[in-house]
């Protein structure tokens, strides 16, 4: 199951819930770009290829160090969007992402899951939400974590990041032609998960 969409469209939370309901593995592909950004090397292509990463019980480790919280920083997100423009970085991360596809199945979320990484996914979903709703969601997410945030600056950063992600030459943020689009602006997390699980049932996906 491929779930793509812009920043703060709800992909992360939705993918975790859908994967739990189906009993599938889950891939947060943005974390890989964030890890390359966090490593901060002058040769991100090489970092993407050689970095030592572990996903364990919802925590993410870089060279055995728990970097889960550091990865959520908005400054890291902005740098991630920047390294994500580099074709060499994307190529290096391609195999890492495809390695997550294991029985009984995978829910993968990001920007190019349905278009580039898993073009043969059995279900492709493209989540959208209005810019105002997305900024508000990210604001709340940061505040809940005790991170100081400014709604106006956040809104501007999200807009810039999405414009950059959508405009890049390689694997831009875009719905696959066969993706089902879902506007989450006025739907709760439960409702969005419910709609996607309905689509999964129609395709007989998931053992549970
Ligand atoms: O989903 P996220 O906010 O963690 O992603 C951070 C950045 O990584 C995003 O702005 C663009 C890049 N990214 C990408 O280019 N392709 C993906 N499949 C996932 C993320």
mmCIF file of C-alpha atoms and ligand atoms in Angstrom:
data_model
loop_
_atom_site.group_PDB
_atom_site.id
_atom_site.type_symbol
_atom_site.label_atom_id
_atom_site.label_comp_id
_atom_site.label_asym_id
_atom_site.label_seq_id
_atom_site.Cartn_x
_atom_site.Cartn_y
_atom_site.Cartn_z
ATOM 1 C CA UNK A 1 0.000 0.000 0.000
ATOM 2 C CA UNK A 2 1.549 3.305 -1.099
ATOM 3 C CA UNK A 3 0.487 6.498 0.682
ATOM 4 C CA UNK A 4 1.834 9.782 -0.670
ATOM 5 C CA UNK A 5 1.084 13.422 -0.054
ATOM 6 C CA UNK A 6 2.485 16.790 1.026
ATOM 7 C CA UNK A 7 3.886 17.664 4.462
ATOM 8 C CA UNK A 8 1.439 17.326 7.339
ATOM 9 C CA UNK A 9 -1.295 15.784 5.192
ATOM 10 C CA UNK A 10 -1.518 13.052 7.828
ATOM 11 C CA UNK A 11 0.495 10.368 6.011
ATOM 12 C CA UNK A 12 2.598 9.300 8.982
ATOM 13 C CA UNK A 13 -0.191 8.670 11.480
ATOM 14 C CA UNK A 14 -2.436 7.165 8.804
ATOM 15 C CA UNK A 15 0.259 4.756 7.576
ATOM 16 C CA UNK A 16 1.010 3.512 11.103
ATOM 17 C CA UNK A 17 -2.681 2.878 11.833
ATOM 18 C CA UNK A 18 -3.396 1.216 8.484
ATOM 19 C CA UNK A 19 -0.327 -1.033 8.805
ATOM 20 C CA UNK A 20 -1.377 -2.084 12.325
ATOM 21 C CA UNK A 21 -4.899 -2.892 11.171
ATOM 22 C CA UNK A 22 -3.617 -4.979 8.253
ATOM 23 C CA UNK A 23 -0.767 -6.579 10.215
ATOM 24 C CA UNK A 24 1.675 -5.160 7.648
ATOM 25 C CA UNK A 25 5.138 -3.629 7.994
ATOM 26 C CA UNK A 26 5.382 0.169 7.793
ATOM 27 C CA UNK A 27 7.909 2.421 6.064
ATOM 28 C CA UNK A 28 8.301 6.130 6.850
ATOM 29 C CA UNK A 29 10.438 6.969 3.805
ATOM 30 C CA UNK A 30 10.804 10.622 4.837
ATOM 31 C CA UNK A 31 12.834 9.396 7.828
ATOM 32 C CA UNK A 32 15.534 8.165 5.444
ATOM 33 C CA UNK A 33 15.866 11.626 3.851
ATOM 34 C CA UNK A 34 15.806 13.181 7.307
ATOM 35 C CA UNK A 35 18.575 10.790 8.437
ATOM 36 C CA UNK A 36 20.794 11.827 5.528
ATOM 37 C CA UNK A 37 20.134 15.469 6.428
ATOM 38 C CA UNK A 38 20.825 14.871 10.121
ATOM 39 C CA UNK A 39 24.116 13.117 9.370
ATOM 40 C CA UNK A 40 25.081 16.422 7.720
ATOM 41 C CA UNK A 41 27.955 15.166 5.592
ATOM 42 C CA UNK A 42 29.466 16.954 2.575
ATOM 43 C CA UNK A 43 28.830 13.822 0.541
ATOM 44 C CA UNK A 44 25.144 12.996 1.135
ATOM 45 C CA UNK A 45 25.126 10.443 -1.701
ATOM 46 C CA UNK A 46 27.728 8.415 0.133
ATOM 47 C CA UNK A 47 25.929 8.840 3.462
ATOM 48 C CA UNK A 48 22.682 7.617 1.889
ATOM 49 C CA UNK A 49 24.505 4.508 0.745
ATOM 50 C CA UNK A 50 26.546 3.701 3.843
ATOM 51 C CA UNK A 51 24.696 5.112 6.874
ATOM 52 C CA UNK A 52 23.902 2.539 9.516
ATOM 53 C CA UNK A 53 20.188 2.723 10.259
ATOM 54 C CA UNK A 54 17.881 0.657 12.429
ATOM 55 C CA UNK A 55 14.103 0.952 12.869
ATOM 56 C CA UNK A 56 13.173 -0.692 16.178
ATOM 57 C CA UNK A 57 9.833 -0.564 18.043
ATOM 58 C CA UNK A 58 8.965 2.863 16.684
ATOM 59 C CA UNK A 59 12.433 4.286 17.428
ATOM 60 C CA UNK A 60 15.042 5.171 14.796
ATOM 61 C CA UNK A 61 18.776 4.643 15.321
ATOM 62 C CA UNK A 62 21.671 6.155 13.354
ATOM 63 C CA UNK A 63 24.976 4.439 14.136
ATOM 64 C CA UNK A 64 23.315 2.921 17.212
ATOM 65 C CA UNK A 65 22.221 6.332 18.523
ATOM 66 C CA UNK A 66 18.522 6.994 19.103
ATOM 67 C CA UNK A 67 17.764 9.995 16.858
ATOM 68 C CA UNK A 68 13.949 9.658 16.767
ATOM 69 C CA UNK A 69 13.267 13.031 18.384
ATOM 70 C CA UNK A 70 16.056 14.909 16.590
ATOM 71 C CA UNK A 71 14.598 13.751 13.247
ATOM 72 C CA UNK A 72 11.276 15.531 13.854
ATOM 73 C CA UNK A 73 12.941 18.958 14.023
ATOM 74 C CA UNK A 74 11.622 21.323 11.322
ATOM 75 C CA UNK A 75 15.163 22.437 10.458
ATOM 76 C CA UNK A 76 16.025 18.808 9.694
ATOM 77 C CA UNK A 77 12.886 18.559 7.525
ATOM 78 C CA UNK A 78 13.969 21.566 5.494
ATOM 79 C CA UNK A 79 17.459 20.123 4.977
ATOM 80 C CA UNK A 80 15.874 16.772 4.087
ATOM 81 C CA UNK A 81 13.824 18.414 1.353
ATOM 82 C CA UNK A 82 17.084 19.910 0.054
ATOM 83 C CA UNK A 83 19.112 16.652 -0.051
ATOM 84 C CA UNK A 84 16.043 14.918 -1.544
ATOM 85 C CA UNK A 85 16.582 16.920 -4.743
ATOM 86 C CA UNK A 86 19.874 15.108 -5.393
ATOM 87 C CA UNK A 87 19.395 12.216 -7.853
ATOM 88 C CA UNK A 88 22.326 10.287 -6.321
ATOM 89 C CA UNK A 89 20.741 10.404 -2.877
ATOM 90 C CA UNK A 90 17.412 9.155 -4.236
ATOM 91 C CA UNK A 91 19.076 6.301 -6.114
ATOM 92 C CA UNK A 92 21.028 5.246 -3.033
ATOM 93 C CA UNK A 93 17.849 5.215 -0.925
ATOM 94 C CA UNK A 94 15.834 3.266 -3.497
ATOM 95 C CA UNK A 95 17.169 -0.167 -2.547
ATOM 96 C CA UNK A 96 16.928 0.587 1.161
ATOM 97 C CA UNK A 97 13.248 1.417 0.721
ATOM 98 C CA UNK A 98 12.455 -1.603 -1.434
ATOM 99 C CA UNK A 99 14.055 -3.882 1.173
ATOM 100 C CA UNK A 100 11.114 -3.064 3.485
ATOM 101 C CA UNK A 101 8.735 -4.937 1.214
ATOM 102 C CA UNK A 102 8.394 -8.249 3.043
ATOM 103 C CA UNK A 103 5.561 -10.664 3.781
ATOM 104 C CA UNK A 104 2.839 -10.297 4.820
ATOM 105 C CA UNK A 105 2.917 -6.815 3.251
ATOM 106 C CA UNK A 106 3.985 -3.199 3.539
ATOM 107 C CA UNK A 107 2.397 0.211 3.965
ATOM 108 C CA UNK A 108 4.894 2.812 2.713
ATOM 109 C CA UNK A 109 4.400 6.566 3.019
ATOM 110 C CA UNK A 110 6.237 9.476 1.424
ATOM 111 C CA UNK A 111 6.218 11.531 -1.768
ATOM 112 C CA UNK A 112 7.066 9.007 -4.502
ATOM 113 C CA UNK A 113 5.940 5.641 -3.107
ATOM 114 C CA UNK A 114 3.319 5.130 -5.808
ATOM 115 C CA UNK A 115 5.221 6.765 -8.666
ATOM 116 C CA UNK A 116 8.831 5.566 -8.292
ATOM 117 C CA UNK A 117 9.606 3.284 -5.361
ATOM 118 C CA UNK A 118 6.633 0.885 -5.541
ATOM 119 C CA UNK A 119 4.992 1.565 -8.934
ATOM 120 C CA UNK A 120 3.349 -1.868 -8.745
ATOM 121 C CA UNK A 121 1.679 -1.238 -5.342
ATOM 122 C CA UNK A 122 -1.736 -2.878 -5.106
ATOM 123 C CA UNK A 123 -3.280 0.260 -3.628
ATOM 124 C CA UNK A 124 -2.044 3.840 -4.105
ATOM 125 C CA UNK A 125 -3.453 6.646 -2.003
ATOM 126 C CA UNK A 126 -2.695 10.359 -2.353
ATOM 127 C CA UNK A 127 -3.627 12.389 0.715
ATOM 128 C CA UNK A 128 -4.265 16.117 0.507
ATOM 129 C CA UNK A 129 -5.375 18.817 2.940
ATOM 130 C CA UNK A 130 -5.631 22.587 2.651
ATOM 131 C CA UNK A 131 -2.431 24.524 3.530
ATOM 132 C CA UNK A 132 -4.167 26.115 6.544
ATOM 133 C CA UNK A 133 -5.208 22.740 7.968
ATOM 134 C CA UNK A 134 -1.742 21.280 7.420
ATOM 135 C CA UNK A 135 0.002 24.198 9.143
ATOM 136 C CA UNK A 136 -2.413 23.927 12.070
ATOM 137 C CA UNK A 137 -1.787 20.186 12.401
ATOM 138 C CA UNK A 138 1.982 20.518 12.348
ATOM 139 C CA UNK A 139 1.744 23.385 14.852
ATOM 140 C CA UNK A 140 -0.247 21.229 17.253
ATOM 141 C CA UNK A 141 2.084 18.264 16.737
ATOM 142 C CA UNK A 142 5.117 20.365 17.697
ATOM 143 C CA UNK A 143 3.369 22.055 20.636
ATOM 144 C CA UNK A 144 2.256 18.667 21.991
ATOM 145 C CA UNK A 145 5.887 17.620 21.991
ATOM 146 C CA UNK A 146 6.832 20.743 23.894
ATOM 147 C CA UNK A 147 8.615 22.222 20.883
ATOM 148 C CA UNK A 148 8.206 25.964 20.437
ATOM 149 C CA UNK A 149 6.536 26.872 17.140
ATOM 150 C CA UNK A 150 5.223 29.897 15.303
ATOM 151 C CA UNK A 151 2.163 29.231 13.149
ATOM 152 C CA UNK A 152 2.966 31.898 10.586
ATOM 153 C CA UNK A 153 6.587 30.795 10.089
ATOM 154 C CA UNK A 154 5.525 27.160 10.041
ATOM 155 C CA UNK A 155 2.923 27.802 7.386
ATOM 156 C CA UNK A 156 5.511 29.582 5.222
ATOM 157 C CA UNK A 157 8.069 26.768 5.695
ATOM 158 C CA UNK A 158 5.546 24.064 4.765
ATOM 159 C CA UNK A 159 4.556 25.950 1.652
ATOM 160 C CA UNK A 160 8.176 26.405 0.572
ATOM 161 C CA UNK A 161 9.015 22.780 1.240
ATOM 162 C CA UNK A 162 6.028 21.478 -0.744
ATOM 163 C CA UNK A 163 6.764 23.806 -3.646
ATOM 164 C CA UNK A 164 10.339 22.508 -3.704
ATOM 165 C CA UNK A 165 9.257 18.860 -3.394
ATOM 166 C CA UNK A 166 6.740 19.282 -6.214
ATOM 167 C CA UNK A 167 9.073 21.203 -8.524
ATOM 168 C CA UNK A 168 12.173 19.011 -8.360
ATOM 169 C CA UNK A 169 13.318 17.210 -11.504
ATOM 170 C CA UNK A 170 13.564 13.716 -9.973
ATOM 171 C CA UNK A 171 10.583 11.943 -8.402
ATOM 172 C CA UNK A 172 8.578 15.090 -7.610
ATOM 173 C CA UNK A 173 5.660 15.062 -5.193
ATOM 174 C CA UNK A 174 2.761 14.041 -7.441
ATOM 175 C CA UNK A 175 -0.101 11.559 -7.408
ATOM 176 C CA UNK A 176 0.419 8.421 -9.504
ATOM 177 C CA UNK A 177 -2.103 8.265 -12.361
ATOM 178 C CA UNK A 178 -3.770 5.293 -10.672
ATOM 179 C CA UNK A 179 -3.774 6.806 -7.140
ATOM 180 C CA UNK A 180 -7.015 7.332 -5.214
ATOM 181 C CA UNK A 181 -7.083 10.864 -3.813
ATOM 182 C CA UNK A 182 -8.436 11.644 -0.388
ATOM 183 C CA UNK A 183 -8.835 15.128 1.096
ATOM 184 C CA UNK A 184 -8.263 14.834 4.850
ATOM 185 C CA UNK A 185 -9.013 18.503 5.694
ATOM 186 C CA UNK A 186 -12.395 17.768 7.245
ATOM 187 C CA UNK A 187 -11.898 14.146 8.198
ATOM 188 C CA UNK A 188 -10.609 12.772 11.481
ATOM 189 C CA UNK A 189 -7.732 10.294 11.611
ATOM 190 C CA UNK A 190 -10.239 7.491 12.295
ATOM 191 C CA UNK A 191 -12.303 8.450 9.256
ATOM 192 C CA UNK A 192 -9.283 8.561 6.936
ATOM 193 C CA UNK A 193 -8.042 5.205 8.217
ATOM 194 C CA UNK A 194 -11.561 3.799 7.747
ATOM 195 C CA UNK A 195 -11.758 4.920 4.114
ATOM 196 C CA UNK A 196 -8.340 3.426 3.298
ATOM 197 C CA UNK A 197 -9.123 0.141 5.061
ATOM 198 C CA UNK A 198 -12.301 -0.019 2.978
ATOM 199 C CA UNK A 199 -10.202 0.275 -0.182
ATOM 200 C CA UNK A 200 -7.893 -2.452 1.181
ATOM 201 C CA UNK A 201 -10.846 -4.777 1.789
ATOM 202 C CA UNK A 202 -12.075 -4.243 -1.780
ATOM 203 C CA UNK A 203 -8.638 -5.432 -2.911
ATOM 204 C CA UNK A 204 -8.501 -8.262 -0.386
ATOM 205 C CA UNK A 205 -5.380 -6.798 1.234
ATOM 206 C CA UNK A 206 -4.331 -7.769 4.747
ATOM 207 C CA UNK A 207 -4.821 -10.953 6.703
ATOM 208 C CA UNK A 208 -6.775 -9.446 9.603
HETATM 209 O O1 LIG B 1 7.662 13.098 5.080
HETATM 210 P P1 LIG B 1 8.733 13.968 5.701
HETATM 211 O O2 LIG B 1 8.228 15.326 6.091
HETATM 212 O O3 LIG B 1 9.445 13.262 6.817
HETATM 213 O O4 LIG B 1 9.836 14.189 4.546
HETATM 214 C C1 LIG B 1 10.931 15.067 4.691
HETATM 215 C C2 LIG B 1 11.461 15.468 3.318
HETATM 216 O O5 LIG B 1 12.037 14.330 2.657
HETATM 217 C C3 LIG B 1 10.398 15.986 2.351
HETATM 218 O O6 LIG B 1 10.253 17.392 2.416
HETATM 219 C C4 LIG B 1 10.913 15.558 0.994
HETATM 220 C C5 LIG B 1 11.752 14.343 1.264
HETATM 221 N N1 LIG B 1 11.095 13.098 0.882
HETATM 222 C C6 LIG B 1 11.177 12.714 -0.435
HETATM 223 O O7 LIG B 1 11.738 13.441 -1.247
HETATM 224 N N2 LIG B 1 10.649 11.527 -0.841
HETATM 225 C C7 LIG B 1 10.009 10.726 0.035
HETATM 226 N N3 LIG B 1 9.503 9.574 -0.397
HETATM 227 C C8 LIG B 1 9.886 11.120 1.389
HETATM 228 C C9 LIG B 1 10.428 12.328 1.780
#
